[in-house]
Coordinates of N, CA, C and O in Angstrom, one line a residue:
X1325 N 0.1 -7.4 2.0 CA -0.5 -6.4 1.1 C -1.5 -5.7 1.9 O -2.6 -6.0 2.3
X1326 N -1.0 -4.9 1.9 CA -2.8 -3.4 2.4 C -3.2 -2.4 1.6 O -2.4 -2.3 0.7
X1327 N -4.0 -1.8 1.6 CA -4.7 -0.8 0.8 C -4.3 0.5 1.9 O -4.7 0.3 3.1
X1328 N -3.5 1.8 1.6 CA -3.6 2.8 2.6 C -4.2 3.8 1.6 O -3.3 3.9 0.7
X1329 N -5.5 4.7 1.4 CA -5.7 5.8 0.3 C -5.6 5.3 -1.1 O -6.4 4.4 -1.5
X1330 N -4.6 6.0 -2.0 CA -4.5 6.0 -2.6 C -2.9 5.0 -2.8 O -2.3 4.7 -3.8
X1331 N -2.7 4.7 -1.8 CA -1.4 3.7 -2.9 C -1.4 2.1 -2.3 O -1.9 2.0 -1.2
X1332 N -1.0 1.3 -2.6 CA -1.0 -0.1 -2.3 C 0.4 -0.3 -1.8 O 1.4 0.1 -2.4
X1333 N 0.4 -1.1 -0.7 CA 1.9 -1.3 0.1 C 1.9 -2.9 0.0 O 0.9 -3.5 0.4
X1334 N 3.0 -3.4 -0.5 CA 3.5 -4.4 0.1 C 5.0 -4.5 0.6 O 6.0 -4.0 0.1
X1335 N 5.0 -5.3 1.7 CA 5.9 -5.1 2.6 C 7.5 -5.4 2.0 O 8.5 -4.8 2.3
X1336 N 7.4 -6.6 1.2 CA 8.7 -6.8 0.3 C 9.2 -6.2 -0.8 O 10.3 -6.3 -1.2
X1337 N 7.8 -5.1 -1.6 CA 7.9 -4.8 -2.7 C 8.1 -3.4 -2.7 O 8.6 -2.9 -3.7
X1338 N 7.6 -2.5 -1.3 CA 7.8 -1.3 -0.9 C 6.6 -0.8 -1.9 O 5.7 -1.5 -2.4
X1339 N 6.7 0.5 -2.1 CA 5.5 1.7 -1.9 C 5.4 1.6 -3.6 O 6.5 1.7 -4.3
X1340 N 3.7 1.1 -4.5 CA 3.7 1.1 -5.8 C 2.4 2.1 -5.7 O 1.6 2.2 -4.8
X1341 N 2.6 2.9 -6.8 CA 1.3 3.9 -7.1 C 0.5 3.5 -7.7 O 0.8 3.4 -8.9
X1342 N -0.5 3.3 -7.4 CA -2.6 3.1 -8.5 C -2.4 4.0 -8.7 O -1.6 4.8 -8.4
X1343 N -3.5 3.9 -9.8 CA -4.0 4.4 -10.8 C -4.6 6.0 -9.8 O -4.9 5.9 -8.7
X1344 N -4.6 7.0 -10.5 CA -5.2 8.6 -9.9 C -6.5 7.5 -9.8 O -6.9 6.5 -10.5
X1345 N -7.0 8.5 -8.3 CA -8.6 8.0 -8.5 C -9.5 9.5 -9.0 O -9.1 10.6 -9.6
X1346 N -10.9 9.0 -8.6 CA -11.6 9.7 -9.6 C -11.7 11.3 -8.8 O -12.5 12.1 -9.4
X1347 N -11.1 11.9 -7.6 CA -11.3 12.7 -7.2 C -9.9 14.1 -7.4 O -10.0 15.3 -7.4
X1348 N -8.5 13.1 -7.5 CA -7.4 13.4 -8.5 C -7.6 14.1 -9.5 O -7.2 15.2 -9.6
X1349 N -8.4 13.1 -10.6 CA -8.5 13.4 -12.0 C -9.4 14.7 -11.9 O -8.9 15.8 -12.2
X1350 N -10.8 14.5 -11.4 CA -11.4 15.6 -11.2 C -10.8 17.2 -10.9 O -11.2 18.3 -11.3
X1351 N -9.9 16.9 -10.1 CA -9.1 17.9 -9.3 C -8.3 19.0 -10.5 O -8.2 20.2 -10.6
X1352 N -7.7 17.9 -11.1 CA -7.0 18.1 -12.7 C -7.3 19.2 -13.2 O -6.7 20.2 -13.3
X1353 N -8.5 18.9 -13.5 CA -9.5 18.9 -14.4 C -10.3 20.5 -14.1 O -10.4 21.4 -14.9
X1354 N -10.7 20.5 -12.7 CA -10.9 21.8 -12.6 C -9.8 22.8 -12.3 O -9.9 24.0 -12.5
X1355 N -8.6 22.2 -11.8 CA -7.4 23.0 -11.9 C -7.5 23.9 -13.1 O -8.1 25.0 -13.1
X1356 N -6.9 23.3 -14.2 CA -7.1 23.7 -15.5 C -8.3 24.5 -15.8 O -8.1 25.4 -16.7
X1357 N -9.1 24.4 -15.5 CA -10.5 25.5 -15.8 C -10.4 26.8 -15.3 O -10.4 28.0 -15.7
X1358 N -10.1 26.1 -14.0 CA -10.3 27.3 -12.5 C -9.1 28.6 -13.2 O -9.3 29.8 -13.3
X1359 N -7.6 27.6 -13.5 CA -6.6 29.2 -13.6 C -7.3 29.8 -15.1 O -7.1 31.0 -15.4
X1360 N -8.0 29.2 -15.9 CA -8.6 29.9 -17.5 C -9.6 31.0 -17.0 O -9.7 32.1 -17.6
X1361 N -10.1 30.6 -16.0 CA -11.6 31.5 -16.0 C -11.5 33.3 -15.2 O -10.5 34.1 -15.5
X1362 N -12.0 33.5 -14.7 CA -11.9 34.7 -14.3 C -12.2 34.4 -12.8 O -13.2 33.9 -12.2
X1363 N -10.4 35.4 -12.1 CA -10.1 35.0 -11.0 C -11.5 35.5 -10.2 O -12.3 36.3 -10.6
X1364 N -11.5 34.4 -8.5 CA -12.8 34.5 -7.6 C -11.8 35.7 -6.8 O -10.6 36.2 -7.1
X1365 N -12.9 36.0 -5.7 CA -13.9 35.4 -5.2 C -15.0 35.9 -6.0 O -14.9 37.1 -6.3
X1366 N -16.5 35.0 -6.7 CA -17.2 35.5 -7.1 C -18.5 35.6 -6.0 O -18.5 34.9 -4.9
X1367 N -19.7 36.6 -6.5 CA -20.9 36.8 -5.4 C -22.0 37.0 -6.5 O -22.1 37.3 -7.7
X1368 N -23.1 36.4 -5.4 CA -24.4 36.7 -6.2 C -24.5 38.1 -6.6 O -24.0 39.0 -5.8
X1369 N -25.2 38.3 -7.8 CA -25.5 40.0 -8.4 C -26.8 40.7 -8.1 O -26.8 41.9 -8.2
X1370 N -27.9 40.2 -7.9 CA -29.4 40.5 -7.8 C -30.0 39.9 -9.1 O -29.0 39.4 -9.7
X1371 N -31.1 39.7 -9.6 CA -31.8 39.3 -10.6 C -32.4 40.0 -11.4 O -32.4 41.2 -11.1
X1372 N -33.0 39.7 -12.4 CA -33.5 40.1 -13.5 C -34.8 38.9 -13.4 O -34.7 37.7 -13.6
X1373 N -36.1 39.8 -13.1 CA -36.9 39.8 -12.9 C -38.4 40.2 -14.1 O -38.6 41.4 -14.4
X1374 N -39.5 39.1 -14.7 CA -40.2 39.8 -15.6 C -41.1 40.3 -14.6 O -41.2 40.3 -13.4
X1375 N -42.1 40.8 -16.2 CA -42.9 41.9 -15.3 C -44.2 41.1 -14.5 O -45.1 41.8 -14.0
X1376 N -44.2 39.6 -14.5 CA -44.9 38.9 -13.6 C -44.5 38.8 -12.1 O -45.3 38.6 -11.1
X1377 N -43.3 38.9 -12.2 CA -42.4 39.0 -10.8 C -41.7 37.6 -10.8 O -41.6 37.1 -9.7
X1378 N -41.4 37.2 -11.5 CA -40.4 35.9 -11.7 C -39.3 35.7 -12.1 O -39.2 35.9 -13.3
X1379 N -38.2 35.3 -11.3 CA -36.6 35.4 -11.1 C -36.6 34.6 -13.1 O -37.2 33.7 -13.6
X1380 N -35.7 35.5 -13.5 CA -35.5 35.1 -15.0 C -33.8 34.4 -15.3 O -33.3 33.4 -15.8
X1381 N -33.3 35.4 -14.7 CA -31.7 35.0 -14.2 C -31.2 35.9 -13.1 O -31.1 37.1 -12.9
X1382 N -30.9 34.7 -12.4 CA -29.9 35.4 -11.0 C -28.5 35.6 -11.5 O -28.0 34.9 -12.3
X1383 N -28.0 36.8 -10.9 CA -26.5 37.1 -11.3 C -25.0 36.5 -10.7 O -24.9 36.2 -9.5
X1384 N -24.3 36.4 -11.5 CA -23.1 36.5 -10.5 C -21.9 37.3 -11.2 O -21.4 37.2 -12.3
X1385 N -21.5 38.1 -10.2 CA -20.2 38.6 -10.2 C -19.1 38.5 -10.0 O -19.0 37.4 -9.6
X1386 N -18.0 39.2 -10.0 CA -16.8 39.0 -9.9 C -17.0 40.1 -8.4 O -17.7 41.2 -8.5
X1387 N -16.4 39.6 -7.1 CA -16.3 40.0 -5.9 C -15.6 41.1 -5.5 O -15.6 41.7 -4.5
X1388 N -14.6 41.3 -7.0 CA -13.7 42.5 -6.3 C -14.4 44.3 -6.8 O -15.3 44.7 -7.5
X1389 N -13.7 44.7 -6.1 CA -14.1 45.7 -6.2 C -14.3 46.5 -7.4 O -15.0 47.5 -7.3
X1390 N -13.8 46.4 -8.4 CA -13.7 47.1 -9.7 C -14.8 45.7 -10.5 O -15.1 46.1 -11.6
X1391 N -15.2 44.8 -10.3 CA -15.6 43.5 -10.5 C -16.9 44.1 -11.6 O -17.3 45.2 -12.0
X1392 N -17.3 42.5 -11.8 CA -18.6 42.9 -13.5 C -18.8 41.6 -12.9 O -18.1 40.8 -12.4
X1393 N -20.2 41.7 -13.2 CA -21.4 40.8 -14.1 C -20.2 39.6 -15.0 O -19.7 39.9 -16.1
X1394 N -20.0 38.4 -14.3 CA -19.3 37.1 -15.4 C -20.3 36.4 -15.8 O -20.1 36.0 -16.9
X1395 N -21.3 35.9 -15.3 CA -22.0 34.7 -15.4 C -23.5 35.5 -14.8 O -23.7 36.6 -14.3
X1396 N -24.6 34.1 -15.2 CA -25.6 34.2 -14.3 C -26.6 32.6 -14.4 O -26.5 31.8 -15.3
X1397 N -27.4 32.6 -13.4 CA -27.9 31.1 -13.8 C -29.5 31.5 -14.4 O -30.0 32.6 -14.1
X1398 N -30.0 30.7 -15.0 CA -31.3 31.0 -15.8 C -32.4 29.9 -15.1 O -32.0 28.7 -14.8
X1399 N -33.7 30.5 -15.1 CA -34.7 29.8 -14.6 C -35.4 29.5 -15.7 O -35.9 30.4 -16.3
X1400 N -35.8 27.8 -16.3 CA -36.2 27.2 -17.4 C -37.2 26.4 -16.6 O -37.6 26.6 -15.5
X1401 N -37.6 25.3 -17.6 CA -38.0 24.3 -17.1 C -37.4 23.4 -15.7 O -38.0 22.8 -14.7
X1402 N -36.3 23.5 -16.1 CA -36.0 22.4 -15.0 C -35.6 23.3 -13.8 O -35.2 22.6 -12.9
X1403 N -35.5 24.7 -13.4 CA -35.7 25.4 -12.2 C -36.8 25.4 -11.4 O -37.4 26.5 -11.6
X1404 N -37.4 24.7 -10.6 CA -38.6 25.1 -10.2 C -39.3 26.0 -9.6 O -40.5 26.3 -9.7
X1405 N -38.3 26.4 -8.7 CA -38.4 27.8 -7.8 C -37.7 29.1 -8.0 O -36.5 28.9 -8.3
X1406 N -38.1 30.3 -7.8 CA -37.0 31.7 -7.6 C -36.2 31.2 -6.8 O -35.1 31.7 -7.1
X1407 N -36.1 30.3 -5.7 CA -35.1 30.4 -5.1 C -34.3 29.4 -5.4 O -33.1 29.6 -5.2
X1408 N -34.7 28.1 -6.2 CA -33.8 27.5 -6.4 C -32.8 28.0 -7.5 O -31.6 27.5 -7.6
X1409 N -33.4 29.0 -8.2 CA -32.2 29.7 -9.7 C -31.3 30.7 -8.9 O -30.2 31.0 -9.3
X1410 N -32.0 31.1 -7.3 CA -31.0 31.6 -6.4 C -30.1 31.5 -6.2 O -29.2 32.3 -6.3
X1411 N -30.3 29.6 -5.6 CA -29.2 28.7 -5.1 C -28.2 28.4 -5.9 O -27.0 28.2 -5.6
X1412 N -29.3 28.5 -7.7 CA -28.0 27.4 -8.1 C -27.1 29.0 -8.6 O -25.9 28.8 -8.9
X1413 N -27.6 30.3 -8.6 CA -26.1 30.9 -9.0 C -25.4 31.5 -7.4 O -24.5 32.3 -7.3
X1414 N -25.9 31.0 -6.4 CA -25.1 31.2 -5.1 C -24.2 29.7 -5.0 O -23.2 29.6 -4.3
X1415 N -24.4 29.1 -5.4 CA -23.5 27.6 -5.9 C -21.9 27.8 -6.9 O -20.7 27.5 -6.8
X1416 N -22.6 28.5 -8.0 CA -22.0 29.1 -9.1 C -20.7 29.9 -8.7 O -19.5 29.7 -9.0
X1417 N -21.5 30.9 -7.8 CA -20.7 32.3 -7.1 C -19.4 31.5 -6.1 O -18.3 31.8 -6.1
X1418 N -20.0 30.3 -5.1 CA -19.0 29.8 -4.0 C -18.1 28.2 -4.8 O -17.3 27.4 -4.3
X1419 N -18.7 28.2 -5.9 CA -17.7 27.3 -6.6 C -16.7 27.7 -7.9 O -16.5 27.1 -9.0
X1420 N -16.0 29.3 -7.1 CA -15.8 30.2 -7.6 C -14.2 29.6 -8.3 O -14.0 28.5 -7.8
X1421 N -13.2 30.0 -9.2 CA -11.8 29.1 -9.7 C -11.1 29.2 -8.0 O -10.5 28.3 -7.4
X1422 N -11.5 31.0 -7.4 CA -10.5 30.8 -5.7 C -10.4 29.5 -5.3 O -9.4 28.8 -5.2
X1423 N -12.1 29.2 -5.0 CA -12.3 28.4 -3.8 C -11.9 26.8 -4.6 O -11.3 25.9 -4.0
X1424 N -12.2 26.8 -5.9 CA -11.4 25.6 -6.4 C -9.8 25.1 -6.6 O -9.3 24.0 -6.9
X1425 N -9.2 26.6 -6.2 CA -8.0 26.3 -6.4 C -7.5 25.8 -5.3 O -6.5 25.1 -5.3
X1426 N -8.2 26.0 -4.2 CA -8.2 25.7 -3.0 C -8.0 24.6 -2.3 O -7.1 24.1 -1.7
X1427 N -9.9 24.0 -2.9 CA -10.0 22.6 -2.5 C -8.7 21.4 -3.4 O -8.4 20.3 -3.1
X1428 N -8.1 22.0 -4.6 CA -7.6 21.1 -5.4 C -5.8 21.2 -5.0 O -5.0 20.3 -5.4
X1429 N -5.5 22.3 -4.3 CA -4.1 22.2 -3.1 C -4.4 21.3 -2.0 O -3.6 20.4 -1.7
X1430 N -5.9 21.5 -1.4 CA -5.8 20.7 -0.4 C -6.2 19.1 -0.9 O -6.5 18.3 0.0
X1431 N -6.3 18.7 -2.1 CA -6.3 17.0 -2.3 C -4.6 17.0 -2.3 O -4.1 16.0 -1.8
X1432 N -4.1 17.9 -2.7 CA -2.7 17.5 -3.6 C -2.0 17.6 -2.2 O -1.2 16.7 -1.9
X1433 N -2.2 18.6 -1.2 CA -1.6 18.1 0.3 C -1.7 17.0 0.8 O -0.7 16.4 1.2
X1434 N -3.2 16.4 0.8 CA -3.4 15.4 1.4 C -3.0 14.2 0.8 O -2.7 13.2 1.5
X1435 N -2.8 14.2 -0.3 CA -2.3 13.3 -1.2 C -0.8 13.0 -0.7 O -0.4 12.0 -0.1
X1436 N 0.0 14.1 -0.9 CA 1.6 14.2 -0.2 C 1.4 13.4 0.9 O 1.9 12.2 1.0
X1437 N 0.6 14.1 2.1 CA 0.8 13.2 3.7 C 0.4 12.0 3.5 O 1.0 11.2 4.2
X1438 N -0.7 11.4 2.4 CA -0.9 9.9 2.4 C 0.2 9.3 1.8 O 0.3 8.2 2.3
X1439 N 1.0 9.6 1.0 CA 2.0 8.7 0.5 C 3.3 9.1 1.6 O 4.4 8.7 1.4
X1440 N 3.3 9.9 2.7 CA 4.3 9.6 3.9 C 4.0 8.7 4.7 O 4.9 8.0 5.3
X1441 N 2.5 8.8 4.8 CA 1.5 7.7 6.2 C 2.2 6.2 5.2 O 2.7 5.2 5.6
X1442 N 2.0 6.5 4.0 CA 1.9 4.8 3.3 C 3.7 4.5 3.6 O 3.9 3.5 4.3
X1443 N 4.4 5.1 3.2 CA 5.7 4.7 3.3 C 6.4 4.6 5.0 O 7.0 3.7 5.4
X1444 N 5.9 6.0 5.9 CA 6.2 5.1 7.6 C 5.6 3.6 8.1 O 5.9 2.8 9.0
X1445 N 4.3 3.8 7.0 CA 3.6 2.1 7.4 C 4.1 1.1 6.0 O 3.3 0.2 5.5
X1446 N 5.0 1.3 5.7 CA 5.5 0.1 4.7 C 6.6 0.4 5.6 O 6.2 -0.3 6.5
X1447 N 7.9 1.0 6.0 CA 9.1 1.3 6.9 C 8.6 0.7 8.3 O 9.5 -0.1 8.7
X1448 N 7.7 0.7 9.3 CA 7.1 0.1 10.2 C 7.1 -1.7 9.7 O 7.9 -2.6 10.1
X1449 N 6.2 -1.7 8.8 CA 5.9 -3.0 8.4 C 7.3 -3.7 8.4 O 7.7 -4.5 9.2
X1450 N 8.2 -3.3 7.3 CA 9.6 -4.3 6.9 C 10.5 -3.8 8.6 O 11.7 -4.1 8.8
X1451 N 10.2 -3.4 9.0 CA 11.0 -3.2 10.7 C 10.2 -4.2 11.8 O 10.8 -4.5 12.8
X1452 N 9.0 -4.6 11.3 CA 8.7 -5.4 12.2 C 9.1 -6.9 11.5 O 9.8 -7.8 12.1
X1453 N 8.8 -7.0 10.6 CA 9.3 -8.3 9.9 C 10.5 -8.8 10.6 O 10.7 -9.9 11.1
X1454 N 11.4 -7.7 10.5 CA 13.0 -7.6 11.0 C 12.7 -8.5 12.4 O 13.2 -9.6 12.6
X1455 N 11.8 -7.9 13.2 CA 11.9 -7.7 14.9 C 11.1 -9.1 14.9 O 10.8 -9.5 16.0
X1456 N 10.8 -9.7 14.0 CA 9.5 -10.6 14.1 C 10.9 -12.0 13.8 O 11.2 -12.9 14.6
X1457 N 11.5 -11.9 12.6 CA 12.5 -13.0 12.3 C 13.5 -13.1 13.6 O 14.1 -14.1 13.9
X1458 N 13.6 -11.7 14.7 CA 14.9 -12.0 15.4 C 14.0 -12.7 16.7 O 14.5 -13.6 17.3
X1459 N 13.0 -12.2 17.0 CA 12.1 -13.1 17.5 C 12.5 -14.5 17.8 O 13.2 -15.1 18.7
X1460 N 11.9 -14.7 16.6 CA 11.7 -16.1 16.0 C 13.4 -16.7 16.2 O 13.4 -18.0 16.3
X1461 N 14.1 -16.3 16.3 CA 15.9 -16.7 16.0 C 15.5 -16.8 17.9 O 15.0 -17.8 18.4
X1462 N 15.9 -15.8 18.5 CA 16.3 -15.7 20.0 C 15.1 -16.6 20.5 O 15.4 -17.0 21.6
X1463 N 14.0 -17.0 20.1 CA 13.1 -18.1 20.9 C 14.1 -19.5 20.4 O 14.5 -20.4 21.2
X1464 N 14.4 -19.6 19.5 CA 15.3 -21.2 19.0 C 16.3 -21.4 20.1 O 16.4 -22.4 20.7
X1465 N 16.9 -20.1 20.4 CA 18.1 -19.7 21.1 C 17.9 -20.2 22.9 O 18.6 -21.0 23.6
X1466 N 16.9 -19.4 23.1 CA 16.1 -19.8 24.3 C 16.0 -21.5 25.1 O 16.2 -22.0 26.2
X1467 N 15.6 -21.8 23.8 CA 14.9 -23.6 23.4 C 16.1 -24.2 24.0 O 16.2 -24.7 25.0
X1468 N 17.0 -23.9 23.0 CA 17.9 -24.7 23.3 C 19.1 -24.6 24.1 O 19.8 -25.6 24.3
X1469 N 19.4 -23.6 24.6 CA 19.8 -23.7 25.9 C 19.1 -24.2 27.2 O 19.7 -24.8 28.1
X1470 N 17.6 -23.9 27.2 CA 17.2 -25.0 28.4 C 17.2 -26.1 28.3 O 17.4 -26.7 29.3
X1471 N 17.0 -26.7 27.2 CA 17.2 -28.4 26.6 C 19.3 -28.3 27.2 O 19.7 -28.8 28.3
X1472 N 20.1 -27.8 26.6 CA 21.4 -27.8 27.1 C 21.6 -27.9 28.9 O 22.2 -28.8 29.4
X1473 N 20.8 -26.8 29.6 CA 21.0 -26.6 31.2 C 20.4 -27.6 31.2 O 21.2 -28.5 31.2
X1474 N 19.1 -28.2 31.1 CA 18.3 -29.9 31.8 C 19.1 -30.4 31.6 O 19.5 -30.9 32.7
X1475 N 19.8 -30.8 30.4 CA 20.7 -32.1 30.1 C 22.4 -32.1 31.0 O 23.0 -33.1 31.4
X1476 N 22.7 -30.7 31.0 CA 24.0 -30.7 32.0 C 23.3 -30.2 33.5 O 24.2 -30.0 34.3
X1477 N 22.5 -30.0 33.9 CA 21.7 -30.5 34.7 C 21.5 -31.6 35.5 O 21.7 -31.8 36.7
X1478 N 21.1 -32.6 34.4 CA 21.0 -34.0 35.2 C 22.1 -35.0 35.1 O 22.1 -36.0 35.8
X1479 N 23.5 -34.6 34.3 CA 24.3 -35.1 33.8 C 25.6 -34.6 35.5 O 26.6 -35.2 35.8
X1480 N 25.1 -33.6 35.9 CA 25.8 -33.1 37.2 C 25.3 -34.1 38.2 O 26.2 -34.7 38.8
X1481 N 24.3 -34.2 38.4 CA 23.4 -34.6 39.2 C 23.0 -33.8 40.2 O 22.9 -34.2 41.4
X1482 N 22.6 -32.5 39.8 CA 21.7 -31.9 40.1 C 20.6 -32.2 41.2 O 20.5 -31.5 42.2
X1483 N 19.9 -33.0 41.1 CA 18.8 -33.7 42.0 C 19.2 -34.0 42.5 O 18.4 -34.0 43.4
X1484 N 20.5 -34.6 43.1 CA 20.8 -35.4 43.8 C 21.8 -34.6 44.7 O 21.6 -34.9 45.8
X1485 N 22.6 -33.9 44.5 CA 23.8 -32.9 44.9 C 23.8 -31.3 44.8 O 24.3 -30.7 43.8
X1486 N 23.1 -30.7 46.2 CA 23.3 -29.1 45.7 C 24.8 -28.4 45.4 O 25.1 -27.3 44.9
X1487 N 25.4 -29.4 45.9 CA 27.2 -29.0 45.6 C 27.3 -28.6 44.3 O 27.6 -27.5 43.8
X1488 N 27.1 -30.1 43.6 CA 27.1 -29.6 42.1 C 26.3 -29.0 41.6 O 26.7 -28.5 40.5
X1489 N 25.0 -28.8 41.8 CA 23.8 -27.6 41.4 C 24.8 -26.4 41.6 O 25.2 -25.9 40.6
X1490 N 25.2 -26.0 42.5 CA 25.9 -24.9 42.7 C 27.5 -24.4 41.7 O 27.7 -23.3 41.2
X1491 N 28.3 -25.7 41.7 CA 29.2 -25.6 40.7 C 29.0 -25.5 39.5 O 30.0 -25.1 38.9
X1492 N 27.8 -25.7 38.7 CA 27.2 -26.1 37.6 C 26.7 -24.8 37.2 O 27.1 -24.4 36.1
X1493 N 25.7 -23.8 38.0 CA 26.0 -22.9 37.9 C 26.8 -21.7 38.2 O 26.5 -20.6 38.0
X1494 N 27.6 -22.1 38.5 CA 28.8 -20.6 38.5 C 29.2 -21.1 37.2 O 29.2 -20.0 36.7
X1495 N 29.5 -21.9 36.1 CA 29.9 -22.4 35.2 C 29.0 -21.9 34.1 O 29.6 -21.3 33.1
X1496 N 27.9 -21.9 34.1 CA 26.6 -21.5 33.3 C 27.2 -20.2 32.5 O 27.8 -20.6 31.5
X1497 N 27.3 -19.1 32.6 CA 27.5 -18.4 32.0 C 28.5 -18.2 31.0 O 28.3 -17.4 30.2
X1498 N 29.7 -19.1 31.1 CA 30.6 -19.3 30.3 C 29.9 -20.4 29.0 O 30.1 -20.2 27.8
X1499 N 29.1 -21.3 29.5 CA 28.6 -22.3 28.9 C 27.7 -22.0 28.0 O 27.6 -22.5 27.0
X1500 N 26.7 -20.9 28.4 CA 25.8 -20.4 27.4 C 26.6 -19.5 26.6 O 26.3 -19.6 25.4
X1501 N 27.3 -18.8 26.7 CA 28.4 -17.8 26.0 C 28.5 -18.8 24.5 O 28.0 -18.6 23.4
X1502 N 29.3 -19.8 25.0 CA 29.8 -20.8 24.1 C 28.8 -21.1 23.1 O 28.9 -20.8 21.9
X1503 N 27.8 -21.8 23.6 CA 26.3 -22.2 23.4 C 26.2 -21.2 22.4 O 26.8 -21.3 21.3
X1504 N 25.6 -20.3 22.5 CA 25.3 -18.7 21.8 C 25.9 -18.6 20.6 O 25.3 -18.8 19.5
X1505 N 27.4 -18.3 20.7 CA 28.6 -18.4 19.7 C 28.7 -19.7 18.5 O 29.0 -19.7 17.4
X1506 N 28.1 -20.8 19.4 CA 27.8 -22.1 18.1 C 27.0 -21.9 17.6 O 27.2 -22.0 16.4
X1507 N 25.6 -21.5 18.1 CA 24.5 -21.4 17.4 C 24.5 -20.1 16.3 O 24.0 -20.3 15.2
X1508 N 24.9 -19.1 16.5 CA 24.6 -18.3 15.6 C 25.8 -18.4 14.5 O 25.8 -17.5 13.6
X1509 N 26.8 -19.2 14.5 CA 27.5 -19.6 13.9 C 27.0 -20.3 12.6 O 27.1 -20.0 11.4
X1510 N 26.3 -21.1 13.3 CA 25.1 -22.5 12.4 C 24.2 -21.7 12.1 O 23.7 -22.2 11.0
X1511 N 23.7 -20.9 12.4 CA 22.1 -20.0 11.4 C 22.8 -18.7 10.3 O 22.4 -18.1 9.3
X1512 N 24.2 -18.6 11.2 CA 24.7 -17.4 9.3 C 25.2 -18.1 8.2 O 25.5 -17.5 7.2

């Protein structure tokens, strides 16, 4: 079991989807706003200023050329500064439906390449499993053919006669053939 993004892989069970997380939902969410509102790009407008000299509301507009006055941010209590009622309708202006529609293609991109990353790494994973059981099979295989060569090995008398060391192997090859053919006989 691993965690890759947004989806959870297990190797036997293949690729399950979680729940949207909260940046998904969000995404939704302004999708739906962003196409209702009035298309961007929008820009700050200048202010509206009293006659103390104090930003009252900063503007924003609609960026295109035939464009109006949509919005503006207002300086209250909880604005502290002219420039902060600046900021917050220069915030306003670049968190415009464009630039939203934008960032909310590029979750839904990145989303797509995460659930390809998750599925070559679930397809990796059950491929190694594979390579990992034949492993595991060809070391048995291994095993026991040198337990086989020791035992017709000493059964030649090997130690004692390079004659038969020598006949024993030219023989070898036929013998592990055999060997091979029984064993995987016995493991299907």
């Amino acid at each position: 079991l691993m965690r890759v993004g947004y989806w959870r892989i297990t190797f036997r069970e293949g690729l399950v989807m979680s729940k949207p997380s909260a940046a998904q939902k969000l995404a939704a969410e302004l999708t739906v706003l962003a196409k209702a509102a009035t298309p961007g790009p929008w820009v700050t407008d200048g202010d509206y200023v009293n006659e103390h000299g104090n930003v009252l509301q900063s503007y924003i507009a609609n960026g295109r050329k035939a464009g109006g006055r949509i919005a503006s941010a207002f300086a209250n209590c909880l604005v502290k500064t002219d420039e902060q009622c600046r900021a917050n309708a220069a915030f306003v202006a670049g968190a415009n439906p464009k630039a939203v529609l934008v960032m909310a293609a590029e979750i839904e991109r990145l989303k797509v390449e995460n659930e390809q990353l998750a599925s070559n790494i679930n397809t990796m994973g059950l491929a190694g499993v594979e390579v990992g059981s034949k492993h595991n099979q060809m070391k048995a295989e291994c095993a026991e053919l040198r337990k086989i060569i020791s035992e017709c090995a000493n059964a030649c008398g090997a130690a004692v006669s390079v004659e038969c060391s020598l006949s024993f192997m030219a023989d070898l090859p036929s013998e592990i053939s055999a060997v091979l053919s029984r064993l995987r006989k016995e493991s299907a």
